[in-house]
PDB file of C-alpha atoms and ligand atoms in Angstrom:
ATOM      1  CA  UNK A 140      -5.713   4.794 -19.287  1.00 87.00           C
ATOM      2  CA  UNK A 141      -9.205   4.174 -18.144  1.00 88.00           C
ATOM      3  CA  UNK A 142     -11.727   6.845 -17.232  1.00 93.00           C
ATOM      4  CA  UNK A 143     -13.376   5.318 -14.491  1.00 97.00           C
ATOM      5  CA  UNK A 144     -13.279   7.764 -11.652  1.00 98.00           C
ATOM      6  CA  UNK A 145     -14.621  11.378 -13.388  1.00 98.00           C
ATOM      7  CA  UNK A 146     -16.554  13.498 -10.932  1.00 97.00           C
ATOM      8  CA  UNK A 147     -14.754  11.290  -7.887  1.00 98.00           C
ATOM      9  CA  UNK A 148     -12.948  12.844  -5.257  1.00 98.00           C
ATOM     10  CA  UNK A 149     -10.433  11.192  -3.144  1.00 98.00           C
ATOM     11  CA  UNK A 150      -7.615  11.928   0.211  1.00 99.00           C
ATOM     12  CA  UNK A 151      -4.216  10.114  -0.474  1.00 99.00           C
ATOM     13  CA  UNK A 152      -2.385  10.358   2.489  1.00 99.00           C
ATOM     14  CA  UNK A 153       1.539  10.094   1.927  1.00 98.00           C
ATOM     15  CA  UNK A 154       0.641  11.027  -1.377  1.00 98.00           C
ATOM     16  CA  UNK A 155       3.734  13.287  -2.010  1.00 98.00           C
ATOM     17  CA  UNK A 156       6.377  10.187  -2.642  1.00 97.00           C
ATOM     18  CA  UNK A 157       6.927   6.954  -3.301  1.00 97.00           C
ATOM     19  CA  UNK A 158       3.723   4.314  -3.490  1.00 98.00           C
ATOM     20  CA  UNK A 159       1.588   7.658  -2.203  1.00 98.00           C
ATOM     21  CA  UNK A 160       2.475   9.754  -5.411  1.00 98.00           C
ATOM     22  CA  UNK A 161       1.886   7.133  -7.772  1.00 98.00           C
ATOM     23  CA  UNK A 162      -1.525   6.183  -6.396  1.00 99.00           C
ATOM     24  CA  UNK A 163      -2.614  10.476  -6.768  1.00 98.00           C
ATOM     25  CA  UNK A 164      -1.028  10.651 -10.983  1.00 98.00           C
ATOM     26  CA  UNK A 165      -3.504   7.293 -11.145  1.00 98.00           C
ATOM     27  CA  UNK A 166      -6.414   8.850  -9.839  1.00 98.00           C
ATOM     28  CA  UNK A 167      -5.928  12.436 -11.333  1.00 98.00           C
ATOM     29  CA  UNK A 168      -5.244  10.073 -14.587  1.00 98.00           C
ATOM     30  CA  UNK A 169      -8.507   8.475 -14.287  1.00 98.00           C
ATOM     31  CA  UNK A 170     -10.079  11.479 -13.969  1.00 98.00           C
ATOM     32  CA  UNK A 171     -10.693  12.093  -9.944  1.00 98.00           C
ATOM     33  CA  UNK A 172      -9.679  15.276  -8.105  1.00 98.00           C
ATOM     34  CA  UNK A 173      -7.395  14.682  -5.113  1.00 98.00           C
ATOM     35  CA  UNK A 174      -6.497  16.185  -1.545  1.00 98.00           C
ATOM     36  CA  UNK A 175      -2.996  14.743  -0.504  1.00 98.00           C
ATOM     37  CA  UNK A 176      -2.169  14.668   3.248  1.00 98.00           C
ATOM     38  CA  UNK A 177       1.609  14.343   3.569  1.00 98.00           C
ATOM     39  CA  UNK A 178       4.677  15.332   6.113  1.00 98.00           C
ATOM     40  CA  UNK A 179       6.221  16.959   3.169  1.00 98.00           C
ATOM     41  CA  UNK A 180       3.890  17.994   0.926  1.00 98.00           C
ATOM     42  CA  UNK A 181       6.304  20.213  -0.905  1.00 98.00           C
ATOM     43  CA  UNK A 182       7.583  17.149  -2.902  1.00 97.00           C
ATOM     44  CA  UNK A 183       4.670  17.364  -4.360  1.00 98.00           C
ATOM     45  CA  UNK A 184       4.513  20.839  -5.907  1.00 98.00           C
ATOM     46  CA  UNK A 185       5.497  19.626  -9.256  1.00 98.00           C
ATOM     47  CA  UNK A 186       2.013  17.263  -9.221  1.00 98.00           C
ATOM     48  CA  UNK A 187       0.499  20.624  -8.159  1.00 98.00           C
ATOM     49  CA  UNK A 188       1.721  23.215 -10.996  1.00 98.00           C
ATOM     50  CA  UNK A 189       0.666  19.969 -13.256  1.00 97.00           C
ATOM     51  CA  UNK A 190      -2.640  19.710 -12.615  1.00 97.00           C
ATOM     52  CA  UNK A 191      -3.787  22.758 -11.265  1.00 90.00           C
ATOM     53  CA  UNK A 192      -7.011  22.744  -9.266  1.00 95.00           C
ATOM     54  CA  UNK A 193      -7.453  19.302  -9.699  1.00 98.00           C
ATOM     55  CA  UNK A 194      -5.258  18.693  -7.028  1.00 98.00           C
ATOM     56  CA  UNK A 195      -4.599  20.203  -3.346  1.00 98.00           C
ATOM     57  CA  UNK A 196      -1.910  19.205  -0.736  1.00 98.00           C
ATOM     58  CA  UNK A 197      -1.872  19.735   2.452  1.00 98.00           C
ATOM     59  CA  UNK A 198       0.704  19.175   5.648  1.00 98.00           C
ATOM     60  CA  UNK A 199      -0.762  16.734   7.752  1.00 98.00           C
ATOM     61  CA  UNK A 200       0.508  14.118  10.295  1.00 98.00           C
ATOM     62  CA  UNK A 201      -1.505  11.005   9.210  1.00 98.00           C
ATOM     63  CA  UNK A 202      -1.555   9.984  13.545  1.00 98.00           C
ATOM     64  CA  UNK A 203      -3.248  13.718  14.768  1.00 98.00           C
ATOM     65  CA  UNK A 204      -6.788  13.544  14.777  1.00 98.00           C
ATOM     66  CA  UNK A 205      -7.274  16.732  13.957  1.00 98.00           C
ATOM     67  CA  UNK A 206      -4.816  16.618  10.624  1.00 98.00           C
ATOM     68  CA  UNK A 207      -6.562  13.473   9.459  1.00 99.00           C
ATOM     69  CA  UNK A 208      -9.794  15.946  10.386  1.00 98.00           C
ATOM     70  CA  UNK A 209      -8.632  18.352   7.997  1.00 98.00           C
ATOM     71  CA  UNK A 210      -7.834  15.907   5.440  1.00 99.00           C
ATOM     72  CA  UNK A 211     -11.512  15.375   5.102  1.00 98.00           C
ATOM     73  CA  UNK A 212     -12.519  18.751   5.526  1.00 98.00           C
ATOM     74  CA  UNK A 213     -10.525  20.012   2.595  1.00 98.00           C
ATOM     75  CA  UNK A 214     -12.046  17.596   0.420  1.00 98.00           C
ATOM     76  CA  UNK A 215     -15.417  18.899   1.234  1.00 98.00           C
ATOM     77  CA  UNK A 216     -14.826  22.464   0.923  1.00 98.00           C
ATOM     78  CA  UNK A 217     -12.721  22.125  -1.690  1.00 98.00           C
ATOM     79  CA  UNK A 218     -14.093  19.844  -4.015  1.00 98.00           C
ATOM     80  CA  UNK A 219     -17.617  19.605  -2.531  1.00 98.00           C
ATOM     81  CA  UNK A 220     -17.424  15.349  -1.355  1.00 97.00           C
ATOM     82  CA  UNK A 221     -15.339  12.793  -0.891  1.00 98.00           C
ATOM     83  CA  UNK A 222     -15.462   8.934  -2.894  1.00 98.00           C
ATOM     84  CA  UNK A 223     -12.515   7.602  -1.925  1.00 98.00           C
ATOM     85  CA  UNK A 224      -9.774   7.401   0.644  1.00 99.00           C
ATOM     86  CA  UNK A 225      -6.423   6.071   0.201  1.00 99.00           C
ATOM     87  CA  UNK A 226      -4.436   5.356   3.886  1.00 99.00           C
ATOM     88  CA  UNK A 227      -1.048   4.817   2.881  1.00 98.00           C
ATOM     89  CA  UNK A 228       1.408   7.264   4.504  1.00 98.00           C
ATOM     90  CA  UNK A 229       3.857   5.245   6.313  1.00 98.00           C
ATOM     91  CA  UNK A 230       7.612   4.441   7.530  1.00 97.00           C
ATOM     92  CA  UNK A 231       9.787   1.310   8.527  1.00 96.00           C
ATOM     93  CA  UNK A 232       8.966   2.382  12.077  1.00 96.00           C
ATOM     94  CA  UNK A 233      11.411   1.182  14.657  1.00 96.00           C
ATOM     95  CA  UNK A 234      14.349  -1.166  14.135  1.00 95.00           C
ATOM     96  CA  UNK A 235      16.295  -3.746  15.889  1.00 93.00           C
ATOM     97  CA  UNK A 236      15.667  -6.072  18.880  1.00 94.00           C
ATOM     98  CA  UNK A 237      12.286  -6.610  21.125  1.00 95.00           C
ATOM     99  CA  UNK A 238      14.597  -6.026  24.338  1.00 96.00           C
ATOM    100  CA  UNK A 239      15.951  -2.884  22.871  1.00 96.00           C
ATOM    101  CA  UNK A 240      13.059  -1.430  21.461  1.00 96.00           C
ATOM    102  CA  UNK A 241      11.177   1.592  23.756  1.00 97.00           C
ATOM    103  CA  UNK A 242       8.195   1.993  24.535  1.00 98.00           C
ATOM    104  CA  UNK A 243       8.211   5.763  22.774  1.00 98.00           C
ATOM    105  CA  UNK A 244       9.124   4.031  19.666  1.00 97.00           C
ATOM    106  CA  UNK A 245       6.360   1.150  19.736  1.00 98.00           C
ATOM    107  CA  UNK A 246       3.885   4.201  20.086  1.00 98.00           C
ATOM    108  CA  UNK A 247       5.051   6.200  16.918  1.00 98.00           C
ATOM    109  CA  UNK A 248       5.187   2.941  15.151  1.00 98.00           C
ATOM    110  CA  UNK A 249       1.624   1.936  15.627  1.00 98.00           C
ATOM    111  CA  UNK A 250       0.819   5.523  16.087  1.00 98.00           C
ATOM    112  CA  UNK A 251       1.604   5.949  12.473  1.00 98.00           C
ATOM    113  CA  UNK A 252       1.130   2.767  10.929  1.00 98.00           C
ATOM    114  CA  UNK A 253      -2.038   2.181  12.614  1.00 98.00           C
ATOM    115  CA  UNK A 254      -3.998   4.699  13.980  1.00 98.00           C
ATOM    116  CA  UNK A 255      -3.415   6.634  11.074  1.00 99.00           C
ATOM    117  CA  UNK A 256      -5.775   4.128   9.601  1.00 99.00           C
ATOM    118  CA  UNK A 257      -8.626   4.091  11.888  1.00 99.00           C
ATOM    119  CA  UNK A 258      -8.354   7.719  11.814  1.00 99.00           C
ATOM    120  CA  UNK A 259      -8.943   7.921   8.074  1.00 99.00           C
ATOM    121  CA  UNK A 260     -11.699   5.186   8.493  1.00 99.00           C
ATOM    122  CA  UNK A 261     -13.641   7.450  11.257  1.00 98.00           C
ATOM    123  CA  UNK A 262     -13.562  10.501   9.805  1.00 98.00           C
ATOM    124  CA  UNK A 263     -13.883   9.547   6.665  1.00 98.00           C
ATOM    125  CA  UNK A 264     -17.022   7.647   6.917  1.00 98.00           C
ATOM    126  CA  UNK A 265     -19.589   9.712   7.836  1.00 98.00           C
ATOM    127  CA  UNK A 266     -19.230  12.038   4.409  1.00 98.00           C
ATOM    128  CA  UNK A 267     -18.321   8.680   2.246  1.00 98.00           C
ATOM    129  CA  UNK A 268     -21.539   7.456   3.524  1.00 98.00           C
ATOM    130  CA  UNK A 269     -23.379  11.073   2.834  1.00 96.00           C
ATOM    131  CA  UNK A 270     -22.552  11.355  -0.818  1.00 91.00           C
ATOM    132  CA  UNK A 271     -23.633   7.580  -1.213  1.00 94.00           C
ATOM    133  CA  UNK A 272     -21.015   5.555  -0.497  1.00 97.00           C
ATOM    134  CA  UNK A 273     -17.346   4.863  -1.280  1.00 98.00           C
ATOM    135  CA  UNK A 274     -14.427   3.145  -1.142  1.00 98.00           C
ATOM    136  CA  UNK A 275     -11.585   2.763   1.557  1.00 99.00           C
ATOM    137  CA  UNK A 276      -7.954   1.263   0.765  1.00 99.00           C
ATOM    138  CA  UNK A 277      -5.542   1.025   3.294  1.00 99.00           C
ATOM    139  CA  UNK A 278      -1.847   0.115   2.119  1.00 98.00           C
ATOM    140  CA  UNK A 279      -0.768  -3.071   4.229  1.00 98.00           C
ATOM    141  CA  UNK A 280       2.132  -4.707   3.303  1.00 98.00           C
ATOM    142  CA  UNK A 281       3.393  -8.731   2.488  1.00 97.00           C
ATOM    143  CA  UNK A 282       5.440  -7.867   5.854  1.00 96.00           C
ATOM    144  CA  UNK A 283       1.997  -9.175   7.558  1.00 95.00           C
ATOM    145  CA  UNK A 284       1.960 -12.714   5.643  1.00 89.00           C
ATOM    146  CA  UNK A 285       5.248 -13.655   7.068  1.00 88.00           C
ATOM    147  CA  UNK A 286       7.528 -12.986  10.260  1.00 91.00           C
ATOM    148  CA  UNK A 287      10.515 -11.913   9.113  1.00 90.00           C
ATOM    149  CA  UNK A 288      10.216  -9.856   5.844  1.00 89.00           C
ATOM    150  CA  UNK A 289      10.177  -6.389   7.985  1.00 93.00           C
ATOM    151  CA  UNK A 290      11.387  -5.268  11.774  1.00 94.00           C
ATOM    152  CA  UNK A 291       9.104  -6.635  14.640  1.00 95.00           C
ATOM    153  CA  UNK A 292       6.812  -3.877  15.153  1.00 97.00           C
ATOM    154  CA  UNK A 293       6.359  -3.011  10.974  1.00 97.00           C
ATOM    155  CA  UNK A 294       5.392  -6.352  10.425  1.00 97.00           C
ATOM    156  CA  UNK A 295       2.824  -6.705  13.783  1.00 98.00           C
ATOM    157  CA  UNK A 296       0.983  -2.950  12.726  1.00 98.00           C
ATOM    158  CA  UNK A 297       0.553  -4.208   8.850  1.00 98.00           C
ATOM    159  CA  UNK A 298      -1.090  -7.143  10.424  1.00 98.00           C
ATOM    160  CA  UNK A 299      -3.062  -4.854  12.518  1.00 98.00           C
ATOM    161  CA  UNK A 300      -3.973  -2.855   9.255  1.00 98.00           C
ATOM    162  CA  UNK A 301      -5.612  -6.074   7.487  1.00 98.00           C
ATOM    163  CA  UNK A 302      -7.636  -6.692  10.803  1.00 98.00           C
ATOM    164  CA  UNK A 303      -9.057  -3.360  10.733  1.00 98.00           C
ATOM    165  CA  UNK A 304      -9.722  -3.425   7.358  1.00 98.00           C
ATOM    166  CA  UNK A 305     -12.094  -6.729   7.661  1.00 98.00           C
ATOM    167  CA  UNK A 306     -13.937  -5.342  10.968  1.00 98.00           C
ATOM    168  CA  UNK A 307     -14.189  -2.253   9.166  1.00 98.00           C
ATOM    169  CA  UNK A 308     -15.911  -3.507   5.983  1.00 98.00           C
ATOM    170  CA  UNK A 309     -18.273  -5.600   8.242  1.00 98.00           C
ATOM    171  CA  UNK A 310     -19.138  -2.275   9.944  1.00 98.00           C
ATOM    172  CA  UNK A 311     -19.223   0.075   6.783  1.00 98.00           C
ATOM    173  CA  UNK A 312     -21.209  -2.431   4.072  1.00 98.00           C
ATOM    174  CA  UNK A 313     -24.078  -1.690   5.374  1.00 98.00           C
ATOM    175  CA  UNK A 314     -23.547   2.423   4.636  1.00 98.00           C
ATOM    176  CA  UNK A 315     -22.438   1.799   1.522  1.00 98.00           C
ATOM    177  CA  UNK A 316     -18.761   1.797   2.261  1.00 98.00           C
ATOM    178  CA  UNK A 317     -16.102  -0.527   1.282  1.00 98.00           C
ATOM    179  CA  UNK A 318     -12.815  -1.279   2.632  1.00 98.00           C
ATOM    180  CA  UNK A 319      -9.893  -3.267   1.532  1.00 99.00           C
ATOM    181  CA  UNK A 320      -6.376  -3.461   1.344  1.00 99.00           C
ATOM    182  CA  UNK A 321      -3.454  -3.856  -0.840  1.00 98.00           C
ATOM    183  CA  UNK A 322      -0.557  -5.276   0.348  1.00 98.00           C
ATOM    184  CA  UNK A 323       2.642  -4.199  -2.026  1.00 98.00           C
ATOM    185  CA  UNK A 324       5.405  -6.670  -1.888  1.00 96.00           C
ATOM    186  CA  UNK A 325       9.226  -4.704  -2.547  1.00 95.00           C
ATOM    187  CA  UNK A 326       8.615  -1.836  -4.385  1.00 96.00           C
ATOM    188  CA  UNK A 327      11.036   1.007  -5.881  1.00 95.00           C
ATOM    189  CA  UNK A 328      10.658   3.911  -3.848  1.00 95.00           C
ATOM    190  CA  UNK A 329      12.797   5.775  -1.342  1.00 93.00           C
ATOM    191  CA  UNK A 330      11.575   3.744   1.497  1.00 92.00           C
ATOM    192  CA  UNK A 331      12.663   0.599   0.008  1.00 90.00           C
ATOM    193  CA  UNK A 332      15.540   1.946  -0.492  1.00 91.00           C
ATOM    194  CA  UNK A 333      16.086   2.840   3.078  1.00 87.00           C
ATOM    195  CA  UNK A 334      15.682   6.200   3.871  1.00 87.00           C
ATOM    196  CA  UNK A 335      12.628   8.764   2.958  1.00 85.00           C
ATOM    197  CA  UNK A 336      15.113  10.935   1.152  1.00 88.00           C
ATOM    198  CA  UNK A 337      16.437   8.503  -0.959  1.00 91.00           C
ATOM    199  CA  UNK A 338      17.538   9.967  -4.681  1.00 93.00           C
ATOM    200  CA  UNK A 339      16.947   8.379  -8.098  1.00 94.00           C
ATOM    201  CA  UNK A 340      20.533   6.741  -7.566  1.00 95.00           C
ATOM    202  CA  UNK A 341      20.326   4.719  -3.665  1.00 94.00           C
ATOM    203  CA  UNK A 342      16.763   3.863  -5.556  1.00 94.00           C
ATOM    204  CA  UNK A 343      18.264   2.087  -8.759  1.00 93.00           C
ATOM    205  CA  UNK A 344      20.915   0.358  -6.221  1.00 91.00           C
ATOM    206  CA  UNK A 345      17.724  -1.674  -4.449  1.00 88.00           C
ATOM    207  CA  UNK A 346      16.329  -2.542  -7.564  1.00 89.00           C
ATOM    208  CA  UNK A 347      18.896  -3.923  -9.105  1.00 89.00           C
ATOM    209  CA  UNK A 348      19.595  -5.736  -5.381  1.00 87.00           C
ATOM    210  CA  UNK A 349      16.531  -7.363  -5.341  1.00 84.00           C
ATOM    211  CA  UNK A 350      15.308  -8.491  -8.557  1.00 82.00           C
ATOM    212  CA  UNK A 351      16.860 -11.644  -9.309  1.00 79.00           C
ATOM    213  CA  UNK A 352      14.870 -12.958  -5.979  1.00 78.00           C
ATOM    214  CA  UNK A 353      11.537 -11.582  -8.126  1.00 88.00           C
ATOM    215  CA  UNK A 354       9.263 -14.593  -9.715  1.00 91.00           C
ATOM    216  CA  UNK A 355       8.712 -12.174 -12.771  1.00 93.00           C
ATOM    217  CA  UNK A 356      11.792 -11.042 -13.030  1.00 90.00           C
ATOM    218  CA  UNK A 357      11.907  -7.828 -11.231  1.00 94.00           C
ATOM    219  CA  UNK A 358      10.967  -5.630  -8.171  1.00 94.00           C
ATOM    220  CA  UNK A 359       7.701  -3.793  -8.178  1.00 97.00           C
ATOM    221  CA  UNK A 360       7.114   0.085  -9.256  1.00 97.00           C
ATOM    222  CA  UNK A 361       4.617   2.389  -7.441  1.00 98.00           C
ATOM    223  CA  UNK A 362       2.519   2.715 -10.229  1.00 98.00           C
ATOM    224  CA  UNK A 363       2.405  -1.564  -9.884  1.00 98.00           C
ATOM    225  CA  UNK A 364       0.597  -0.566  -6.868  1.00 98.00           C
ATOM    226  CA  UNK A 365      -1.202   2.507  -8.071  1.00 98.00           C
ATOM    227  CA  UNK A 366      -3.056   0.344 -10.688  1.00 98.00           C
ATOM    228  CA  UNK A 367      -4.523  -2.207  -8.209  1.00 98.00           C
ATOM    229  CA  UNK A 368      -5.281   0.966  -6.227  1.00 99.00           C
ATOM    230  CA  UNK A 369      -7.465   2.441  -8.547  1.00 98.00           C
ATOM    231  CA  UNK A 370      -9.470  -0.505 -10.008  1.00 98.00           C
ATOM    232  CA  UNK A 371     -10.277  -1.061  -6.022  1.00 98.00           C
ATOM    233  CA  UNK A 372     -11.528   2.288  -5.675  1.00 98.00           C
ATOM    234  CA  UNK A 373     -13.380   2.152  -9.043  1.00 98.00           C
ATOM    235  CA  UNK A 374     -17.175   0.651  -9.755  1.00 98.00           C
ATOM    236  CA  UNK A 375     -15.097  -2.502 -11.182  1.00 98.00           C
ATOM    237  CA  UNK A 376     -14.540  -3.641  -7.578  1.00 98.00           C
ATOM    238  CA  UNK A 377     -18.331  -2.801  -6.317  1.00 98.00           C
ATOM    239  CA  UNK A 378     -18.514  -5.969  -4.739  1.00 98.00           C
ATOM    240  CA  UNK A 379     -15.109  -7.066  -3.481  1.00 98.00           C
ATOM    241  CA  UNK A 380     -14.570  -5.923   0.204  1.00 98.00           C
ATOM    242  CA  UNK A 381     -12.549  -7.135   3.320  1.00 98.00           C
ATOM    243  CA  UNK A 382     -10.161  -8.152   1.463  1.00 98.00           C
ATOM    244  CA  UNK A 383      -6.258  -7.634   0.964  1.00 98.00           C
ATOM    245  CA  UNK A 384      -4.973  -7.735  -2.942  1.00 98.00           C
ATOM    246  CA  UNK A 385      -1.396  -8.769  -2.537  1.00 98.00           C
ATOM    247  CA  UNK A 386       0.596  -7.190  -5.699  1.00 98.00           C
ATOM    248  CA  UNK A 387       4.443  -8.790  -5.021  1.00 96.00           C
ATOM    249  CA  UNK A 388       4.749 -10.082  -8.462  1.00 95.00           C
ATOM    250  CA  UNK A 389       4.548 -13.211  -7.243  1.00 94.00           C
ATOM    251  CA  UNK A 390       6.562 -13.338  -4.803  1.00 93.00           C
ATOM    252  CA  UNK A 391       4.494 -14.762  -1.428  1.00 93.00           C
ATOM    253  CA  UNK A 392       3.799 -17.463  -3.984  1.00 92.00           C
ATOM    254  CA  UNK A 393       6.918 -19.449  -2.189  1.00 85.00           C
ATOM    255  CA  UNK A 394      10.941 -19.971  -2.918  1.00 76.00           C
ATOM    256  CA  UNK A 395      11.395 -19.659  -6.556  1.00 69.00           C
ATOM    257  CA  UNK A 396      13.090 -23.249  -7.703  1.00 67.00           C
ATOM    258  CA  UNK A 397      16.460 -21.403  -7.341  1.00 70.00           C
ATOM    259  CA  UNK A 398      15.924 -21.178  -3.560  1.00 71.00           C
ATOM    260  CA  UNK A 399      15.369 -24.986  -3.277  1.00 66.00           C
ATOM    261  CA  UNK A 400      17.650 -27.000  -1.001  1.00 67.00           C
ATOM    262  CA  UNK A 401      19.658 -29.503  -3.153  1.00 67.00           C
ATOM    263  CA  UNK A 402      18.042 -32.292  -2.547  1.00 61.00           C
ATOM    264  CA  UNK A 403      14.539 -31.164  -4.331  1.00 59.00           C
ATOM    265  CA  UNK A 404      15.920 -30.849  -7.482  1.00 59.00           C
ATOM    266  CA  UNK A 405      16.937 -34.019  -8.026  1.00 59.00           C
ATOM    267  CA  UNK A 406      15.386 -34.385 -11.104  1.00 56.00           C
ATOM    268  CA  UNK A 407      14.031 -38.493 -11.654  1.00 54.00           C
ATOM    269  CA  UNK A 408      12.887 -39.497 -15.178  1.00 52.00           C
ATOM    270  CA  UNK A 409       9.102 -38.973 -14.859  1.00 52.00           C
ATOM    271  CA  UNK A 410       8.464 -42.929 -15.996  1.00 56.00           C
ATOM    272  CA  UNK A 411       8.957 -43.854 -12.599  1.00 53.00           C
ATOM    273  CA  UNK A 412       6.145 -42.190 -11.069  1.00 58.00           C
ATOM    274  CA  UNK A 413       3.795 -43.817 -14.085  1.00 59.00           C
ATOM    275  CA  UNK A 414       1.468 -46.880 -13.155  1.00 60.00           C
ATOM    276  CA  UNK A 415       2.485 -49.943 -14.165  1.00 64.00           C
ATOM    277  CA  UNK A 416       1.753 -50.753 -17.958  1.00 70.00           C
ATOM    278  CA  UNK A 417       1.433 -47.287 -19.263  1.00 60.00           C
TER     279      UNK A 417
HETATM  280  P1  NAD B 512       7.846   6.357   0.826  1.00 77.89           P
HETATM  281  O1  NAD B 512       8.549   6.671   1.929  1.00 77.89           O
HETATM  282  O2  NAD B 512       8.281   6.370  -0.699  1.00 77.89           O
HETATM  283  O3  NAD B 512       6.535   7.057   1.379  1.00 77.89           O
HETATM  284  C1  NAD B 512       5.759   8.031   2.270  1.00 77.89           C
HETATM  285  C2  NAD B 512       5.108   8.903   2.404  1.00 77.89           C
HETATM  286  O4  NAD B 512       4.207   8.801   3.575  1.00 77.89           O
HETATM  287  C3  NAD B 512       6.525  10.337   2.343  1.00 77.89           C
HETATM  288  O5  NAD B 512       5.607  11.128   1.282  1.00 77.89           O
HETATM  289  C4  NAD B 512       6.006  10.143   3.789  1.00 77.89           C
HETATM  290  O6  NAD B 512       6.597  12.099   4.145  1.00 77.89           O
HETATM  291  C5  NAD B 512       5.020  10.345   4.003  1.00 77.89           C
HETATM  292  N1  NAD B 512       4.463  10.113   5.449  1.00 77.89           N
HETATM  293  C6  NAD B 512       5.297   9.078   6.723  1.00 77.89           C
HETATM  294  N2  NAD B 512       4.996   9.466   7.946  1.00 77.89           N
HETATM  295  C7  NAD B 512       4.098  10.538   7.800  1.00 77.89           C
HETATM  296  C8  NAD B 512       3.125  10.449   8.579  1.00 77.89           C
HETATM  297  N3  NAD B 512       3.361  10.538   9.947  1.00 77.89           N
HETATM  298  N4  NAD B 512       1.657  12.098   8.173  1.00 77.89           N
HETATM  299  C9  NAD B 512       2.052  12.145   6.699  1.00 77.89           C
HETATM  300  N5  NAD B 512       2.795  11.703   5.880  1.00 77.89           N
HETATM  301  C10 NAD B 512       3.727  10.659   6.392  1.00 77.89           C
HETATM  302  O7  NAD B 512       7.284   4.804   1.425  1.00 77.89           O
HETATM  303  P2  NAD B 512       6.645   4.377   0.232  1.00 77.89           P
HETATM  304  O8  NAD B 512       7.063   2.792  -0.180  1.00 77.89           O
HETATM  305  O9  NAD B 512       5.839   4.787  -0.882  1.00 77.89           O
HETATM  306  O10 NAD B 512       5.303   3.584   1.066  1.00 77.89           O
HETATM  307  C11 NAD B 512       4.087   4.311   1.094  1.00 77.89           C
HETATM  308  C12 NAD B 512       3.370   2.635   2.130  1.00 77.89           C
HETATM  309  O11 NAD B 512       3.611   1.029   1.270  1.00 77.89           O
HETATM  310  C13 NAD B 512       3.557   2.866   3.069  1.00 77.89           C
HETATM  311  O12 NAD B 512       2.318   2.518   4.066  1.00 77.89           O
HETATM  312  C14 NAD B 512       4.684   1.278   3.381  1.00 77.89           C
HETATM  313  O13 NAD B 512       4.444   0.947   4.334  1.00 77.89           O
HETATM  314  C15 NAD B 512       4.106   0.556   2.484  1.00 77.89           C
HETATM  315  N6  NAD B 512       4.891  -0.544   1.529  1.00 77.89           N
HETATM  316  C16 NAD B 512       5.832  -0.124   1.125  1.00 77.89           C
HETATM  317  C17 NAD B 512       6.423  -1.175   0.146  1.00 77.89           C
HETATM  318  C18 NAD B 512       8.094  -1.371  -0.501  1.00 77.89           C
HETATM  319  O14 NAD B 512       8.213  -1.940  -0.897  1.00 77.89           O
HETATM  320  N7  NAD B 512       7.835   0.255  -0.689  1.00 77.89           N
HETATM  321  C19 NAD B 512       5.898  -2.747   0.769  1.00 77.89           C
HETATM  322  C20 NAD B 512       4.969  -2.950   1.527  1.00 77.89           C
HETATM  323  C21 NAD B 512       4.486  -1.632   1.917  1.00 77.89           C
END
């Protein structure tokens, strides 16, 4: 593993499970010190035991301004600085038809998925800038790219995350702070398996149910996203900002050949398409 993040300090929200946990492990592996903020931080107790003083976990609700500000404070007070913010925590949000969705569910969905990103950028930016610049990486989703892959409000919220990524990048560039998004495809996590408490068996079933439709023949693993996040956090990406890095095994490139309707698959001899005489 490269050693690109030695001396850096990161805050990772939702870092106790799934993609966030893999991001935490990857950043630690590349030499960073990490503050994990999560509603259920105890799920990362094993990582704390393994990585000792380089990892701190803290209960935080990313939709709460004081909690988010508290994560930045913990990084500064515990590790002396902040270089990387991963706004990653999330959930599936409100399910069902728009006509049956309450305003309270709308607000909760956008609070957890969008307000959280706004709060993270708001509170981290002054510290990132004061420490010589840094990197913000927001976890969006391929759902933002096309309607119909996820519930209404989740889809709209992730589109808002992409938009906020771009507008923040324009504002923060002058401060030396880069802001990018990573958009995962189908990733084998508890969330993807249908519930935050999904066990390994349930995740494996979700993995097996989806791999046939993947151009690369498998669903994504949290480590696939973590590798992209570590790249965006590192100096290897020092001239990249305001971008979305889609990490999806190719599923947004288009339908696979097997998904094409029959007429498209009619094979015509190639000679019919050649100019006369050739
Ligand atoms: P996960 O359920 O495994 O992990 C999410 C983590 O976020 C959990 O530890 C949970 O406790 C935490 N969390 C939830 N709400 C929180 C809150 N209000 N405050 C603090 N922490 C909170 O899910 P995951 O699949 O790892 O998802 C991580 C991110 O990736 C989410 O933003 C999700 O939308 C996004 N994503 C996931 C997939 C996928 O297929 N798994 C695809 C695209 C995008």
